Amino acid sequence: MRHIELACTAAHLARKISCETQSIQYLLEGIQHGLGVGVLPRAAITATGYGLVAVPLTPALTRAISAATARHHPPTPVTSAFLHQLRERRTLPEGTNGRHPCG
């Protein structure tokens, strides 16, 4: 199950999904035209100019995000410094060297 589905199930909230999209722009346009409601990051709602209102969810949904670097190229000095800062702030796990192969 996806993140939102898990949260809805935990809250015993029934959903009726009429459509799904991978495009935030299409989702926002659909909401603007009255097709329903969407669950997406607050910044995607407030920074768009679509005239939408962000309604906070309680409890708030959270998810893990990652810093992306090129698989076949060593990090540049600036990238290494940035990843170091993330580790210093405990945003990136120790021992990963900022790299975790994906897909």
N, CA, C and O atoms as a DFTB+ gen file, in Angstrom:
412 C
 N C O
     1  1       0.839      -1.195       0.000
     2  2       0.000       0.000       0.000
     3  2       0.868       1.237       0.000
     4  3       2.000       1.228       0.484
     5  1       0.333       2.266      -0.534
     6  2       1.070       3.519      -0.538
     7  2       0.867       4.268       0.767
     8  3       0.010       3.923       1.580
     9  1       1.665       5.285       0.942
    10  2       1.714       6.085       2.163
    11  2       0.333       6.639       2.557
    12  3      -0.080       6.505       3.709
    13  1      -0.362       7.246       1.624
    14  2      -1.660       7.860       1.923
    15  2      -2.704       6.788       2.229
    16  3      -3.535       6.959       3.120
    17  1      -2.657       5.689       1.488
    18  2      -3.595       4.599       1.742
    19  2      -3.429       4.043       3.149
    20  3      -4.415       3.754       3.827
    21  1      -2.188       3.894       3.587
    22  2      -1.931       3.415       4.949
    23  2      -2.502       4.370       5.990
    24  3      -3.123       3.938       6.960
    25  1      -2.289       5.671       5.787
    26  2      -2.803       6.658       6.737
    27  2      -4.333       6.641       6.774
    28  3      -4.926       6.738       7.848
    29  1      -4.965       6.520       5.624
    30  2      -6.437       6.471       5.588
    31  2      -6.959       5.211       6.263
    32  3      -7.948       5.262       6.995
    33  1      -6.308       4.095       6.025
    34  2      -6.711       2.842       6.655
    35  2      -6.573       2.940       8.168
    36  3      -7.464       2.511       8.901
    37  1      -5.464       3.502       8.642
    38  2      -5.244       3.646      10.084
    39  2      -6.294       4.555      10.725
    40  3      -6.661       4.358      11.883
    41  1      -6.777       5.547       9.976
    42  2      -7.782       6.475      10.495
    43  2      -9.205       5.993      10.227
    44  3     -10.164       6.707      10.517
    45  1      -9.350       4.789       9.677
    46  2     -10.666       4.228       9.330
    47  2     -11.432       5.182       8.414
    48  3     -12.635       5.388       8.572
    49  1     -10.717       5.750       7.466
    50  2     -11.290       6.711       6.538
    51  2     -11.537       6.035       5.195
    52  3     -10.603       5.537       4.568
    53  1     -12.782       6.017       4.755
    54  2     -13.117       5.451       3.456
    55  2     -12.770       6.465       2.367
    56  3     -12.979       7.667       2.532
    57  1     -12.243       5.966       1.264
    58  2     -11.869       6.845       0.162
    59  2     -12.618       6.415      -1.092
    60  3     -12.907       5.234      -1.286
    61  1     -12.921       7.377      -1.925
    62  2     -13.442       7.088      -3.249
    63  2     -12.507       7.772      -4.237
    64  3     -12.546       8.990      -4.407
    65  1     -11.686       6.987      -4.872
    66  2     -10.696       7.525      -5.803
    67  2     -11.287       7.485      -7.198
    68  3     -11.562       6.412      -7.734
    69  1     -11.481       8.660      -7.786
    70  2     -12.051       8.719      -9.129
    71  2     -10.967       8.794     -10.198
    72  3     -11.189       8.382     -11.336
    73  1      -9.795       9.316      -9.839
    74  2      -8.680       9.351     -10.781
    75  2      -7.386       9.564     -10.014
    76  3      -7.379      10.080      -8.897
    77  1      -6.304       9.157     -10.636
    78  2      -4.967       9.368     -10.075
    79  2      -4.084       9.921     -11.173
    80  3      -4.308       9.656     -12.354
    81  1      -3.077      10.692     -10.784
    82  2      -2.138      11.239     -11.749
    83  2      -0.749      11.291     -11.121
    84  3      -0.609      11.385      -9.902
    85  1       0.248      11.230     -11.948
    86  2       1.621      11.392     -11.492
    87  2       2.079      12.844     -11.618
    88  3       3.195      13.180     -11.225
    89  1       1.224      13.697     -12.162
    90  2       1.559      15.098     -12.401
    91  2       0.904      15.985     -11.349
    92  3      -0.321      16.016     -11.233
    93  1       1.711      16.698     -10.591
    94  2       1.157      17.624      -9.610
    95  2       0.361      18.717     -10.312
    96  3      -0.675      19.152      -9.807
    97  1       0.833      19.162     -11.465
    98  2       0.111      20.207     -12.205
    99  2      -1.297      19.744     -12.563
   100  3      -2.254      20.493     -12.369
   101  1      -1.443      18.532     -13.079
   102  2      -2.774      18.026     -13.438
   103  2      -3.655      17.878     -12.203
   104  3      -4.851      18.164     -12.247
   105  1      -3.060      17.434     -11.111
   106  2      -3.818      17.285      -9.869
   107  2      -4.337      18.640      -9.405
   108  3      -5.515      18.774      -9.076
   109  1      -3.463      19.648      -9.378
   110  2      -3.863      20.982      -8.947
   111  2      -4.943      21.571      -9.852
   112  3      -5.881      22.207      -9.371
   113  1      -4.813      21.362     -11.153
   114  2      -5.826      21.876     -12.081
   115  2      -7.171      21.190     -11.855
   116  3      -8.216      21.837     -11.916
   117  1      -7.149      19.886     -11.595
   118  2      -8.389      19.175     -11.311
   119  2      -9.063      19.685     -10.060
   120  3     -10.281      19.862     -10.033
   121  1      -8.283      19.924      -9.025
   122  2      -8.831      20.462      -7.770
   123  2      -9.404      21.855      -8.012
   124  3     -10.491      22.182      -7.536
   125  1      -8.664      22.665      -8.754
   126  2      -9.118      24.026      -9.054
   127  2     -10.471      24.014      -9.762
   128  3     -11.283      24.915      -9.557
   129  1     -10.717      23.008     -10.585
   130  2     -11.970      22.921     -11.340
   131  2     -13.050      22.145     -10.587
   132  3     -14.091      21.815     -11.156
   133  1     -12.801      21.853      -9.302
   134  2     -13.828      21.238      -8.477
   135  2     -13.967      19.734      -8.605
   136  3     -15.003      19.184      -8.233
   137  1     -12.944      19.046      -9.125
   138  2     -13.045      17.602      -9.311
   139  2     -12.787      16.804      -8.035
   140  3     -12.989      15.590      -8.022
   141  1     -12.355      17.448      -6.986
   142  2     -12.119      16.714      -5.744
   143  2     -11.048      17.356      -4.897
   144  3     -10.819      18.564      -4.948
   145  1     -10.403      16.520      -4.121
   146  2      -9.383      16.960      -3.182
   147  2      -8.118      16.158      -3.452
   148  3      -8.189      15.025      -3.928
   149  1      -6.975      16.732      -3.154
   150  2      -5.707      16.033      -3.323
   151  2      -4.887      16.118      -2.055
   152  3      -5.022      17.061      -1.274
   153  1      -4.041      15.132      -1.857
   154  2      -3.120      15.127      -0.725
   155  2      -1.720      15.256      -1.305
   156  3      -1.236      14.354      -1.990
   157  1      -1.075      16.375      -1.029
   158  2       0.248      16.641      -1.569
   159  2       0.991      17.622      -0.671
   160  3       0.384      18.227       0.212
   161  1       2.289      17.789      -0.883
   162  2       3.058      18.692      -0.015
   163  2       2.496      20.107      -0.017
   164  3       2.059      20.618      -1.049
   165  1       2.514      20.733       1.164
   166  2       1.977      22.091       1.333
   167  2       2.591      23.077       0.335
   168  3       1.883      23.914      -0.224
   169  1       3.894      22.982       0.114
   170  2       4.558      23.911      -0.808
   171  2       3.990      23.802      -2.213
   172  3       3.928      24.801      -2.931
   173  1       3.576      22.610      -2.619
   174  2       2.993      22.431      -3.950
   175  2       1.644      23.128      -4.054
   176  3       1.218      23.506      -5.146
   177  1       0.981      23.296      -2.933
   178  2      -0.342      23.936      -2.934
   179  2      -0.203      25.453      -2.870
   180  3      -0.843      26.168      -3.641
   181  1       0.617      25.938      -1.969
   182  2       0.669      27.376      -1.692
   183  2       1.494      28.169      -2.699
   184  3       1.289      29.374      -2.842
   185  1       2.419      27.522      -3.397
   186  2       3.313      28.263      -4.286
   187  2       2.865      28.253      -5.740
   188  3       3.634      28.641      -6.619
   189  1       1.656      27.825      -6.011
   190  2       1.263      27.603      -7.398
   191  2       0.487      28.729      -8.044
   192  3       0.559      28.891      -9.262
   193  1      -0.245      29.506      -7.287
   194  2      -1.088      30.525      -7.882
   195  2      -2.408      29.977      -8.397
   196  3      -3.115      30.665      -9.133
   197  1      -2.754      28.751      -8.023
   198  2      -4.022      28.165      -8.459
   199  2      -5.193      28.632      -7.608
   200  3      -6.338      28.300      -7.915
   201  1      -4.940      29.390      -6.549
   202  2      -6.020      29.858      -5.695
   203  2      -6.589      28.762      -4.811
   204  3      -7.779      28.776      -4.498
   205  1      -5.761      27.818      -4.408
   206  2      -6.203      26.720      -3.560
   207  2      -5.847      27.014      -2.107
   208  3      -5.008      27.871      -1.828
   209  1      -6.480      26.310      -1.196
   210  2      -6.233      26.471       0.229
   211  2      -5.611      25.183       0.757
   212  3      -6.112      24.092       0.486
   213  1      -4.519      25.306       1.511
   214  2      -3.869      24.149       2.131
   215  2      -4.524      23.892       3.481
   216  3      -4.544      24.776       4.337
   217  1      -5.053      22.706       3.678
   218  2      -5.684      22.307       4.932
   219  2      -4.766      21.290       5.601
   220  3      -4.586      20.190       5.078
   221  1      -4.177      21.638       6.756
   222  2      -3.254      20.710       7.424
   223  2      -3.948      19.405       7.807
   224  3      -5.110      19.409       8.215
   225  1      -3.234      18.295       7.675
   226  2      -3.738      16.989       8.082
   227  2      -3.263      16.685       9.492
   228  3      -2.124      16.979       9.851
   229  1      -4.145      16.094      10.286
   230  2      -3.791      15.726      11.648
   231  2      -4.146      14.267      11.870
   232  3      -5.310      13.900      11.703
   233  1      -3.196      13.421      12.237
   234  2      -1.780      13.758      12.393
   235  2      -1.132      14.001      11.031
   236  3      -1.597      13.511      10.001
   237  1      -0.062      14.761      11.060
   238  2       0.648      15.087       9.826
   239  2       1.246      13.825       9.213
   240  3       1.721      12.941       9.925
   241  1       1.216      13.755       7.890
   242  2       1.873      12.654       7.185
   243  2       3.333      13.028       6.970
   244  3       3.648      14.172       6.645
   245  1       4.205      12.071       7.149
   246  2       5.625      12.305       6.897
   247  2       6.144      11.215       5.976
   248  3       5.533      10.153       5.855
   249  1       7.256      11.474       5.335
   250  2       7.891      10.463       4.498
   251  2       9.384      10.724       4.442
   252  3       9.852      11.841       4.662
   253  1      10.106       9.678       4.145
   254  2      11.560       9.794       4.028
   255  2      11.910      10.353       2.660
   256  3      11.316       9.966       1.654
   257  1      12.862      11.251       2.621
   258  2      13.380      11.758       1.361
   259  2      14.884      11.547       1.352
   260  3      15.485      11.325       2.403
   261  1      15.486      11.611       0.201
   262  2      16.914      11.345       0.063
   263  2      17.582      12.423      -0.770
   264  3      16.941      13.101      -1.572
   265  1      18.871      12.565      -0.565
   266  2      19.684      13.397      -1.437
   267  2      20.139      12.491      -2.579
   268  3      20.573      11.365      -2.334
   269  1      20.048      12.960      -3.813
   270  2      20.427      12.153      -4.975
   271  2      21.773      12.611      -5.518
   272  3      22.023      13.808      -5.660
   273  1      22.633      11.649      -5.818
   274  2      23.908      11.930      -6.472
   275  2      24.057      10.969      -7.647
   276  3      23.364       9.954      -7.717
   277  1      24.950      11.285      -8.556
   278  2      25.175      10.434      -9.729
   279  2      25.852       9.131      -9.310
   280  3      26.821       9.136      -8.551
   281  1      25.325       8.015      -9.818
   282  2      25.833       6.700      -9.452
   283  2      27.274       6.484      -9.924
   284  3      28.093       5.945      -9.180
   285  1      27.587       6.899     -11.145
   286  2      28.877       6.566     -11.745
   287  2      29.879       7.717     -11.731
   288  3      30.884       7.675     -12.441
   289  1      29.614       8.727     -10.941
   290  2      30.541       9.856     -10.836
   291  2      30.768      10.155      -9.359
   292  3      29.815      10.215      -8.583
   293  1      32.016      10.340      -8.971
   294  2      32.250      10.700      -7.571
   295  2      31.667      12.077      -7.279
   296  3      31.634      12.935      -8.161
   297  1      31.208      12.297      -6.052
   298  2      30.649      13.613      -5.711
   299  2      31.698      14.712      -5.871
   300  3      32.874      14.502      -5.574
   301  1      31.277      15.864      -6.333
   302  2      32.167      17.018      -6.430
   303  2      32.479      17.500      -5.012
   304  3      31.800      17.094      -4.070
   305  1      33.473      18.340      -4.842
   306  2      33.756      18.869      -3.513
   307  2      32.551      19.589      -2.890
   308  3      32.313      19.467      -1.688
   309  1      31.799      20.331      -3.696
   310  2      30.619      21.028      -3.176
   311  2      29.571      20.011      -2.730
   312  3      28.970      20.164      -1.666
   313  1      29.349      18.973      -3.541
   314  2      28.395      17.934      -3.178
   315  2      28.827      17.231      -1.903
   316  3      28.005      16.990      -1.018
   317  1      30.107      16.900      -1.799
   318  2      30.622      16.242      -0.590
   319  2      30.416      17.116       0.639
   320  3      30.049      16.615       1.702
   321  1      30.650      18.415       0.502
   322  2      30.460      19.331       1.626
   323  2      28.986      19.394       2.026
   324  3      28.658      19.413       3.212
   325  1      28.108      19.426       1.033
   326  2      26.670      19.456       1.319
   327  2      26.249      18.175       2.033
   328  3      25.532      18.239       3.031
   329  1      26.677      17.023       1.542
   330  2      26.336      15.757       2.190
   331  2      26.901      15.697       3.606
   332  3      26.263      15.155       4.508
   333  1      28.090      16.251       3.801
   334  2      28.679      16.313       5.140
   335  2      27.783      17.140       6.070
   336  3      27.544      16.753       7.213
   337  1      27.293      18.273       5.575
   338  2      26.400      19.105       6.384
   339  2      25.116      18.354       6.736
   340  3      24.621      18.468       7.858
   341  1      24.580      17.597       5.797
   342  2      23.384      16.807       6.078
   343  2      23.654      15.779       7.180
   344  3      22.830      15.587       8.074
   345  1      24.818      15.120       7.105
   346  2      25.170      14.135       8.140
   347  2      25.369      14.819       9.482
   348  3      24.961      14.287      10.515
   349  1      25.988      15.988       9.481
   350  2      26.214      16.732      10.726
   351  2      24.895      17.088      11.397
   352  3      24.801      17.105      12.624
   353  1      23.900      17.364      10.607
   354  2      22.577      17.723      11.144
   355  2      21.702      16.482      11.347
   356  3      20.504      16.581      11.612
   357  1      22.332      15.318      11.216
   358  2      21.662      14.016      11.382
   359  2      20.511      13.823      10.404
   360  3      19.520      13.158      10.707
   361  1      20.662      14.413       9.236
   362  2      19.665      14.259       8.192
   363  2      20.009      13.063       7.315
   364  3      19.135      12.504       6.653
   365  1      21.284      12.671       7.308
   366  2      21.752      11.546       6.514
   367  2      22.429      10.557       7.454
   368  3      23.208      10.973       8.312
   369  1      22.157       9.259       7.321
   370  2      22.757       8.276       8.229
   371  2      24.272       8.231       8.108
   372  3      24.822       8.386       7.017
   373  1      24.939       8.020       9.231
   374  2      26.392       7.844       9.231
   375  2      26.739       6.567       8.479
   376  3      25.951       5.622       8.442
   377  1      27.918       6.548       7.886
   378  2      28.394       5.350       7.234
   379  2      27.870       5.160       5.810
   380  3      28.315       4.247       5.114
   381  1      26.944       5.995       5.367
   382  2      26.423       5.830       4.012
   383  2      27.292       6.558       3.010
   384  3      27.171       6.332       1.806
   385  1      28.160       7.422       3.482
   386  2      28.972       8.262       2.622
   387  2      28.113       9.032       1.637
   388  3      28.559       9.431       0.561
   389  1      26.833       9.231       2.052
   390  2      25.928       9.993       1.218
   391  2      25.424       9.239       0.011
   392  3      24.743       9.818      -0.836
   393  1      25.749       7.930      -0.094
   394  2      25.389       7.200      -1.294
   395  2      24.683       5.899      -0.939
   396  3      25.143       5.135      -0.091
   397  1      23.573       5.668      -1.592
   398  2      22.816       4.418      -1.430
   399  2      22.276       4.061      -2.803
   400  3      21.418       4.772      -3.327
   401  1      22.763       2.959      -3.409
   402  2      22.337       2.649      -4.777
   403  2      20.840       2.393      -4.869
   404  3      20.265       1.703      -4.027
   405  1      20.229       2.942      -5.875
   406  2      18.800       2.764      -6.118
   407  2      18.610       2.106      -7.482
   408  3      19.369       2.342      -8.422
   409  1      17.580       1.281      -7.557
   410  2      17.155       0.674      -8.828
   411  2      18.246       0.193      -9.635
   412  3      18.022      -0.336     -10.724
